Amino acid sequence: MNTLESSGISKTKIGAVWQISAQEALVNAVELEVPVAIQGSFKAKSITAEAWKIRLDEGASVNIFIHWQASDSSRLIVDLLEGSEWKELQSVSTQNDSLKFEAEKTGNYLLRIQPELMGEGNFQVRVNGTATYAIFPVQGKTSRAIQSFWGDPRDGGRRSHEGVDVFAARGTPVLSPVEGVVTSVRDRGLGGKQVWVRDSKRNWNLYFAHLDSQLVNNLQRVQAGDTLGLVGNTGNARTTAPHLHFGIYSGGAINPLPVLRDHFELAPVLEQKELPELMKVSSSQANLRSQPSTKSLVIARLQSSTPVFVKAATADWYQVRTVEGTVGFLYQNLVAPVDSTAIGENLTYAITATSPPADSVLVNLQEFRQIGITAEGYGVIVDKDGNIYFNAD
């Protein structure tokens, strides 16, 4: 955006279209769940952008891998935004890069990609979960050792568990997962022998409870991996097996699992392929879904031969847009290449969209083939360059 403004292009018609397409992508963004891999292409003849919503819990981290195979010298602009007003968090211009992002709060985040003005090429985006803390707080264990989770009932349901429990042999070292300062070393209450550490980066208070012994002092600075104490079952854990109760507090308790999770299913690297611009529903009916999953919401039911524009693809699903403008996902086995038929030789007016704003243009039907009919009865016509119009005749 800054390049457009400094060059003066932002004040031109084509620069304005580029900026409008970036904003439209935010409005039309669909939801994806981590992990995910999705690919597609941008054509120089059509100025567009793509965007996807990803919901993350506070403290969760993701790695975003970007691959842009340009047919020119263009780069891909990648933006990460948050909140209802889509505040920009990160922005990079790249061809091949990876970003690590940690969610500061629970909510929807938006990933938008757009080539530089008139750029053309194929893209692939992969989003994988990754560990927020490089060190797990119990030596020799991983998040698979967590056996009691956030929100589990306690005291017959009178309270809920404000942390996670990691079971391990008595005397197993309890480690600081991050650099910080010891703010309290005490032996009292439900937690028994406890150590509190202030996460200097995030301003979180980390709570390590039920220790057999404490090996640090108040106000001591610690590094990631330093031993704070040993696993035990003091406090109200006297009747249970030795374990570490780990909690995070920041103006109240927050779920530590997104922070501690260190094993993830990874999105596949997709085989790069050229996607068709147009497909049609090949089954008697196809469910257009909100996400690339049969468990997601059905947002429309498309009838046989309904044409759709292909915007992107995961391993098994196409992200499509209907001629009416609805964006969603169709399972790839439910669509097929479009059939086309010659129309005629007369001149006629066609429109660029079936809903406002739409331009009317004079076309020679000899240069077009019809590929389908919309629900409103408009003929969908396409020329040899892939330009698509709608014909009422």
Short mmCIF file of C-alpha atoms in Angstrom, two decimals:
data_model
loop_
_atom_site.label_atom_id
_atom_site.label_comp_id
_atom_site.label_asym_id
_atom_site.label_seq_id
_atom_site.Cartn_x
_atom_site.Cartn_y
_atom_site.Cartn_z
CA MET A 1 0.00 0.00 0.00
CA ASN A 2 2.83 2.42 0.85
CA THR A 3 4.48 1.69 -2.51
CA LEU A 4 1.25 2.53 -4.33
CA GLU A 5 0.94 5.81 -2.45
CA SER A 6 4.58 6.88 -2.93
CA SER A 7 4.41 6.13 -6.66
CA GLY A 8 1.09 7.90 -7.09
CA ILE A 9 -0.53 4.74 -8.51
CA SER A 10 -3.03 4.63 -5.64
CA LYS A 11 -4.70 7.70 -7.16
CA THR A 12 -5.20 6.00 -10.52
CA LYS A 13 -8.21 3.86 -11.45
CA ILE A 14 -6.19 0.63 -11.48
CA GLY A 15 -4.63 1.49 -8.11
CA ALA A 16 -8.06 2.11 -6.64
CA VAL A 17 -9.29 -1.24 -7.97
CA TRP A 18 -6.30 -2.97 -6.33
CA GLN A 19 -7.16 -1.38 -2.97
CA ILE A 20 -10.87 -2.17 -3.32
CA SER A 21 -10.10 -5.83 -4.05
CA ALA A 22 -8.04 -5.98 -0.85
CA GLN A 23 -11.02 -4.70 1.15
CA GLU A 24 -13.48 -7.02 -0.64
CA ALA A 25 -11.32 -10.00 0.33
CA LEU A 26 -11.91 -9.17 4.00
CA VAL A 27 -15.68 -9.17 3.50
CA ASN A 28 -15.66 -12.47 1.59
CA ALA A 29 -13.16 -14.30 3.83
CA VAL A 30 -14.08 -17.91 4.63
CA GLU A 31 -13.09 -19.94 7.68
CA LEU A 32 -10.28 -22.47 7.83
CA GLU A 33 -9.13 -24.70 10.69
CA VAL A 34 -5.49 -25.34 11.55
CA PRO A 35 -3.73 -27.31 10.13
CA VAL A 36 -4.55 -26.41 6.55
CA ALA A 37 -2.88 -26.19 3.16
CA ILE A 38 -4.52 -24.27 0.33
CA GLN A 39 -3.35 -23.28 -3.13
CA GLY A 40 -4.52 -21.23 -6.08
CA SER A 41 -3.42 -18.63 -8.59
CA PHE A 42 -3.70 -14.96 -9.44
CA LYS A 43 -3.98 -13.71 -13.02
CA ALA A 44 -2.69 -10.33 -14.15
CA LYS A 45 -5.92 -9.69 -16.08
CA SER A 46 -8.01 -9.82 -12.90
CA ILE A 47 -7.02 -7.76 -9.85
CA THR A 48 -8.06 -9.84 -6.86
CA ALA A 49 -7.04 -10.86 -3.34
CA GLU A 50 -7.84 -13.85 -1.14
CA ALA A 51 -8.42 -13.98 2.61
CA TRP A 52 -9.23 -16.64 5.20
CA LYS A 53 -10.34 -16.48 8.83
CA ILE A 54 -8.56 -18.63 11.41
CA ARG A 55 -9.75 -18.85 15.02
CA LEU A 56 -7.01 -19.09 17.64
CA ASP A 57 -7.04 -19.40 21.43
CA GLU A 58 -5.07 -17.00 23.58
CA GLY A 59 -1.44 -18.09 23.68
CA ALA A 60 -1.70 -20.46 20.71
CA SER A 61 0.98 -20.17 18.03
CA VAL A 62 1.01 -21.00 14.33
CA ASN A 63 3.62 -21.17 11.59
CA ILE A 64 2.45 -19.72 8.28
CA PHE A 65 4.38 -20.93 5.23
CA ILE A 66 4.08 -18.92 2.01
CA HIS A 67 5.17 -20.08 -1.45
CA TRP A 68 4.65 -17.75 -4.42
CA GLN A 69 5.64 -19.08 -7.84
CA ALA A 70 5.44 -15.96 -9.96
CA SER A 71 5.35 -15.96 -13.74
CA ASP A 72 6.91 -12.48 -13.54
CA SER A 73 9.07 -10.64 -10.99
CA SER A 74 6.17 -9.86 -8.67
CA ARG A 75 6.03 -10.61 -4.97
CA LEU A 76 3.10 -11.66 -2.81
CA ILE A 77 1.85 -9.30 -0.11
CA VAL A 78 0.83 -11.21 3.03
CA ASP A 79 -1.17 -9.46 5.76
CA LEU A 80 -2.23 -10.77 9.16
CA LEU A 81 -5.12 -8.91 10.80
CA GLU A 82 -7.30 -9.28 13.91
CA GLY A 83 -10.59 -8.20 15.42
CA SER A 84 -13.88 -6.98 14.03
CA GLU A 85 -12.14 -3.94 12.52
CA TRP A 86 -9.32 -6.12 11.11
CA LYS A 87 -6.40 -4.28 12.65
CA GLU A 88 -3.16 -5.06 10.81
CA LEU A 89 -0.68 -7.06 12.92
CA GLN A 90 1.94 -8.09 10.38
CA SER A 91 2.58 -7.40 6.70
CA VAL A 92 5.32 -8.80 4.48
CA SER A 93 6.12 -8.80 0.78
CA THR A 94 7.61 -12.14 -0.18
CA GLN A 95 8.01 -15.01 -2.62
CA ASN A 96 8.95 -17.72 -0.12
CA ASP A 97 8.80 -17.09 3.59
CA SER A 98 7.42 -18.30 6.91
CA LEU A 99 5.88 -16.34 9.76
CA LYS A 100 5.41 -17.41 13.36
CA PHE A 101 2.45 -15.80 15.05
CA GLU A 102 1.21 -16.01 18.65
CA ALA A 103 -2.37 -15.01 19.47
CA GLU A 104 -2.51 -12.46 22.27
CA LYS A 105 -6.22 -13.10 22.76
CA THR A 106 -8.84 -15.62 21.76
CA GLY A 107 -10.63 -14.68 18.57
CA ASN A 108 -10.67 -14.63 14.78
CA TYR A 109 -7.56 -13.71 12.86
CA LEU A 110 -7.45 -13.05 9.15
CA LEU A 111 -4.78 -13.99 6.64
CA ARG A 112 -4.91 -12.03 3.38
CA ILE A 113 -2.71 -12.48 0.31
CA GLN A 114 -2.54 -10.31 -2.79
CA PRO A 115 0.07 -10.05 -5.54
CA GLU A 116 1.71 -6.76 -6.33
CA LEU A 117 -0.18 -4.75 -8.91
CA MET A 118 -0.54 -6.81 -12.13
CA GLY A 119 1.37 -9.72 -10.58
CA GLU A 120 0.63 -13.24 -11.79
CA GLY A 121 1.51 -16.66 -10.43
CA ASN A 122 0.58 -19.64 -8.26
CA PHE A 123 0.43 -19.57 -4.48
CA GLN A 124 0.43 -22.17 -1.74
CA VAL A 125 -0.25 -21.33 1.91
CA ARG A 126 0.19 -23.77 4.80
CA VAL A 127 -0.76 -23.01 8.40
CA ASN A 128 0.43 -25.37 11.13
CA GLY A 129 0.21 -25.22 14.90
CA THR A 130 3.52 -24.88 16.73
CA ALA A 131 4.71 -24.74 20.34
CA THR A 132 4.55 -21.35 22.05
CA TYR A 133 6.97 -22.40 24.79
CA ALA A 134 10.09 -24.18 23.55
CA ILE A 135 10.50 -25.91 26.94
CA PHE A 136 7.84 -28.15 28.47
CA PRO A 137 7.59 -27.58 32.26
CA VAL A 138 8.19 -31.23 33.27
CA GLN A 139 11.51 -32.73 32.22
CA GLY A 140 11.21 -35.64 29.81
CA LYS A 141 7.49 -35.10 29.24
CA THR A 142 5.37 -33.56 26.49
CA SER A 143 1.84 -32.24 26.36
CA ARG A 144 0.70 -35.82 25.79
CA ALA A 145 1.38 -36.35 29.53
CA ILE A 146 -1.41 -33.92 30.49
CA GLN A 147 -4.19 -35.99 32.06
CA SER A 148 -6.38 -33.39 33.71
CA PHE A 149 -7.48 -30.37 31.74
CA TRP A 150 -8.77 -26.83 32.04
CA GLY A 151 -12.40 -26.72 33.13
CA ASP A 152 -12.55 -30.24 34.61
CA PRO A 153 -14.91 -30.30 37.65
CA ARG A 154 -13.41 -30.14 41.14
CA ASP A 155 -14.94 -30.61 44.62
CA GLY A 156 -18.04 -32.32 43.24
CA GLY A 157 -18.56 -29.61 40.62
CA ARG A 158 -18.36 -26.68 43.04
CA ARG A 159 -15.37 -25.29 41.14
CA SER A 160 -13.56 -25.97 37.89
CA HIS A 161 -9.91 -26.76 37.21
CA GLU A 162 -7.95 -23.59 36.46
CA GLY A 163 -4.98 -25.27 34.86
CA VAL A 164 -3.63 -28.61 33.67
CA ASP A 165 -2.05 -31.54 35.52
CA VAL A 166 1.07 -33.26 34.18
CA PHE A 167 1.70 -36.62 35.85
CA ALA A 168 5.30 -37.77 36.38
CA ALA A 169 7.41 -39.68 38.88
CA ARG A 170 8.09 -38.00 42.22
CA GLY A 171 11.29 -35.99 42.04
CA THR A 172 11.10 -35.27 38.30
CA PRO A 173 12.54 -31.78 37.65
CA VAL A 174 10.01 -29.01 37.05
CA LEU A 175 11.42 -26.53 34.53
CA SER A 176 10.78 -22.92 33.75
CA PRO A 177 9.40 -22.87 30.19
CA VAL A 178 10.49 -19.28 29.65
CA GLU A 179 12.80 -16.54 30.84
CA GLY A 180 11.38 -14.68 33.80
CA VAL A 181 11.55 -13.74 37.47
CA VAL A 182 10.49 -15.86 40.47
CA THR A 183 7.85 -13.76 42.24
CA SER A 184 6.87 -16.15 45.03
CA VAL A 185 8.07 -19.34 46.73
CA ARG A 186 5.54 -20.59 49.30
CA ASP A 187 4.01 -23.59 51.02
CA ARG A 188 0.33 -23.16 51.78
CA GLY A 189 -3.23 -23.77 50.67
CA LEU A 190 -4.46 -26.01 47.87
CA GLY A 191 -1.21 -25.78 45.91
CA GLY A 192 1.06 -26.89 48.76
CA LYS A 193 4.66 -26.16 47.81
CA GLN A 194 4.44 -23.62 44.99
CA VAL A 195 6.63 -21.48 42.76
CA TRP A 196 5.36 -18.47 40.84
CA VAL A 197 7.29 -17.12 37.84
CA ARG A 198 6.60 -13.92 35.93
CA ASP A 199 6.81 -14.44 32.15
CA SER A 200 8.70 -11.23 31.27
CA LYS A 201 7.67 -11.27 27.60
CA ARG A 202 3.93 -11.78 28.05
CA ASN A 203 3.36 -10.40 31.56
CA TRP A 204 1.81 -13.71 32.61
CA ASN A 205 2.07 -15.19 36.10
CA LEU A 206 2.98 -18.89 35.84
CA TYR A 207 1.91 -21.14 38.71
CA PHE A 208 3.73 -24.40 39.54
CA ALA A 209 1.97 -26.32 42.35
CA HIS A 210 2.08 -29.55 44.42
CA LEU A 211 5.91 -29.59 44.33
CA ASP A 212 7.86 -32.05 46.44
CA SER A 213 10.55 -29.41 46.92
CA GLN A 214 11.38 -25.91 45.67
CA LEU A 215 14.87 -25.15 44.30
CA VAL A 216 14.69 -21.41 43.62
CA ASN A 217 14.42 -18.25 45.70
CA ASN A 218 12.07 -15.29 45.55
CA LEU A 219 13.12 -12.62 42.99
CA GLN A 220 15.60 -15.00 41.36
CA ARG A 221 15.94 -14.57 37.58
CA VAL A 222 15.51 -17.79 35.63
CA GLN A 223 16.11 -18.83 32.04
CA ALA A 224 14.06 -21.25 29.95
CA GLY A 225 15.02 -24.75 31.09
CA ASP A 226 16.13 -23.82 34.63
CA THR A 227 14.91 -26.18 37.37
CA LEU A 228 12.34 -24.62 39.69
CA GLY A 229 11.56 -27.63 41.88
CA LEU A 230 10.64 -31.31 41.83
CA VAL A 231 7.32 -33.00 41.08
CA GLY A 232 5.34 -34.05 44.16
CA ASN A 233 1.80 -34.19 45.58
CA THR A 234 1.72 -31.57 48.35
CA GLY A 235 -1.31 -29.44 49.23
CA ASN A 236 -4.68 -30.88 48.29
CA ALA A 237 -2.97 -33.45 46.00
CA ARG A 238 -1.84 -35.65 48.93
CA THR A 239 -4.23 -38.44 47.93
CA THR A 240 -3.30 -38.41 44.22
CA ALA A 241 -0.28 -39.57 42.27
CA PRO A 242 2.60 -37.07 41.99
CA HIS A 243 2.00 -34.44 39.32
CA LEU A 244 2.59 -30.82 38.43
CA HIS A 245 -0.38 -28.47 38.42
CA PHE A 246 0.47 -25.72 35.93
CA GLY A 247 -1.59 -22.54 35.62
CA ILE A 248 -1.37 -19.18 33.88
CA TYR A 249 -2.87 -16.00 35.31
CA SER A 250 -3.30 -12.68 33.54
CA GLY A 251 -6.11 -10.68 35.15
CA GLY A 252 -7.66 -14.09 35.88
CA ALA A 253 -6.88 -17.66 34.90
CA ILE A 254 -6.43 -18.59 31.23
CA ASN A 255 -6.30 -22.02 29.64
CA PRO A 256 -2.63 -23.09 29.51
CA LEU A 257 -3.15 -25.94 27.02
CA PRO A 258 -2.79 -23.79 23.85
CA VAL A 259 0.50 -22.52 25.28
CA LEU A 260 1.87 -25.94 26.32
CA ARG A 261 0.70 -28.04 23.35
CA ASP A 262 3.77 -29.34 21.54
CA HIS A 263 2.45 -32.06 19.20
CA PHE A 264 0.49 -31.16 16.08
CA GLU A 265 -0.89 -32.72 12.96
CA LEU A 266 0.80 -31.02 10.01
CA ALA A 267 -0.85 -29.83 6.82
CA PRO A 268 0.38 -31.65 3.70
CA VAL A 269 2.54 -29.97 1.08
CA LEU A 270 0.21 -29.88 -1.90
CA GLU A 271 1.30 -30.97 -5.34
CA GLN A 272 1.39 -27.75 -7.31
CA LYS A 273 -1.20 -27.79 -10.09
CA GLU A 274 -3.05 -25.37 -12.29
CA LEU A 275 -6.63 -25.09 -11.09
CA PRO A 276 -9.56 -24.78 -13.49
CA GLU A 277 -11.18 -21.36 -13.45
CA LEU A 278 -14.65 -22.82 -13.97
CA MET A 279 -16.35 -26.03 -12.89
CA LYS A 280 -19.93 -27.28 -12.71
CA VAL A 281 -21.81 -29.42 -10.21
CA SER A 282 -21.71 -32.99 -11.56
CA SER A 283 -23.99 -34.63 -8.98
CA SER A 284 -27.75 -34.17 -8.68
CA GLN A 285 -27.09 -31.80 -5.78
CA ALA A 286 -23.99 -30.57 -3.95
CA ASN A 287 -23.69 -29.00 -0.50
CA LEU A 288 -21.71 -25.77 -0.49
CA ARG A 289 -20.06 -25.67 2.94
CA SER A 290 -18.55 -22.97 5.12
CA GLN A 291 -15.28 -24.89 5.60
CA PRO A 292 -13.50 -27.73 3.79
CA SER A 293 -15.12 -30.39 6.00
CA THR A 294 -18.30 -32.45 5.93
CA LYS A 295 -18.83 -31.38 9.55
CA SER A 296 -19.10 -27.71 8.61
CA LEU A 297 -22.23 -25.67 7.98
CA VAL A 298 -24.11 -26.10 4.70
CA ILE A 299 -24.57 -22.57 3.33
CA ALA A 300 -26.22 -23.49 0.01
CA ARG A 301 -27.41 -26.51 -1.97
CA LEU A 302 -26.36 -26.30 -5.60
CA GLN A 303 -28.27 -28.14 -8.30
CA SER A 304 -26.76 -30.24 -11.08
CA SER A 305 -24.84 -28.30 -13.77
CA THR A 306 -24.60 -25.14 -11.61
CA PRO A 307 -21.41 -23.33 -12.72
CA VAL A 308 -18.94 -22.17 -10.07
CA PHE A 309 -15.72 -20.18 -10.19
CA VAL A 310 -12.74 -21.92 -8.57
CA LYS A 311 -10.79 -19.60 -6.26
CA ALA A 312 -8.48 -22.03 -4.46
CA ALA A 313 -8.17 -25.67 -3.39
CA THR A 314 -7.14 -27.83 -0.45
CA ALA A 315 -6.19 -31.48 -0.93
CA ASP A 316 -9.83 -32.59 -1.33
CA TRP A 317 -11.97 -29.45 -1.62
CA TYR A 318 -12.40 -26.54 -3.99
CA GLN A 319 -13.00 -23.08 -2.60
CA VAL A 320 -15.54 -21.65 -5.04
CA ARG A 321 -17.71 -18.64 -5.71
CA THR A 322 -21.16 -19.00 -7.20
CA VAL A 323 -22.33 -16.64 -9.91
CA GLU A 324 -24.47 -14.99 -7.21
CA GLY A 325 -21.30 -14.26 -5.21
CA THR A 326 -21.60 -16.85 -2.41
CA VAL A 327 -18.19 -18.22 -1.38
CA GLY A 328 -17.73 -21.66 0.17
CA PHE A 329 -16.26 -25.12 -0.32
CA LEU A 330 -17.31 -28.01 -2.58
CA TYR A 331 -15.90 -31.52 -2.32
CA GLN A 332 -13.83 -32.08 -5.45
CA ASN A 333 -15.65 -35.30 -6.45
CA LEU A 334 -18.92 -33.34 -6.77
CA VAL A 335 -17.76 -31.11 -9.63
CA ALA A 336 -16.52 -31.59 -13.18
CA PRO A 337 -15.19 -29.47 -16.06
CA VAL A 338 -17.82 -27.28 -17.67
CA ASP A 339 -19.38 -28.07 -21.04
CA SER A 340 -19.59 -25.23 -23.53
CA THR A 341 -21.78 -24.60 -26.53
CA ALA A 342 -21.53 -22.15 -29.40
CA ILE A 343 -24.02 -19.30 -29.16
CA GLY A 344 -24.27 -17.39 -32.43
CA GLU A 345 -22.86 -14.46 -34.32
CA ASN A 346 -24.99 -11.52 -33.27
CA LEU A 347 -23.93 -8.51 -31.25
CA THR A 348 -25.66 -8.13 -27.89
CA TYR A 349 -25.26 -6.54 -24.52
CA ALA A 350 -23.98 -8.62 -21.62
CA ILE A 351 -23.41 -7.70 -17.97
CA THR A 352 -20.33 -8.22 -15.82
CA ALA A 353 -22.27 -9.39 -12.73
CA THR A 354 -25.78 -10.51 -11.83
CA SER A 355 -26.07 -8.04 -8.96
CA PRO A 356 -25.11 -4.36 -8.58
CA PRO A 357 -22.67 -2.86 -9.28
CA ALA A 358 -22.49 -4.30 -12.81
CA ASP A 359 -21.39 -2.86 -16.14
CA SER A 360 -23.11 -3.48 -19.45
CA VAL A 361 -20.82 -4.22 -22.39
CA LEU A 362 -21.42 -4.86 -26.09
CA VAL A 363 -20.09 -8.29 -27.07
CA ASN A 364 -19.96 -10.40 -30.21
CA LEU A 365 -21.42 -13.76 -29.22
CA GLN A 366 -19.34 -15.44 -31.92
CA GLU A 367 -16.35 -14.93 -29.63
CA PHE A 368 -18.09 -16.58 -26.66
CA ARG A 369 -19.34 -19.97 -25.58
CA GLN A 370 -22.09 -20.61 -23.07
CA ILE A 371 -21.08 -22.68 -20.05
CA GLY A 372 -24.18 -22.61 -17.88
CA ILE A 373 -27.27 -20.80 -16.65
CA THR A 374 -27.71 -18.98 -13.35
CA ALA A 375 -30.68 -19.47 -11.03
CA GLU A 376 -32.09 -16.18 -12.35
CA GLY A 377 -31.92 -17.48 -15.93
CA TYR A 378 -28.87 -15.56 -17.13
CA GLY A 379 -26.62 -17.40 -19.56
CA VAL A 380 -23.03 -17.64 -18.32
CA ILE A 381 -20.72 -16.95 -21.28
CA VAL A 382 -16.93 -17.02 -21.52
CA ASP A 383 -14.42 -15.96 -24.19
CA LYS A 384 -11.05 -17.52 -25.10
CA ASP A 385 -9.28 -15.32 -22.54
CA GLY A 386 -11.49 -16.53 -19.71
CA ASN A 387 -13.51 -13.33 -19.40
CA ILE A 388 -16.95 -14.17 -18.04
CA TYR A 389 -20.18 -12.29 -18.67
CA PHE A 390 -23.88 -12.89 -18.21
CA ASN A 391 -26.30 -12.80 -21.10
CA ALA A 392 -30.07 -12.33 -20.74
CA ASP A 393 -30.91 -13.39 -24.31
#
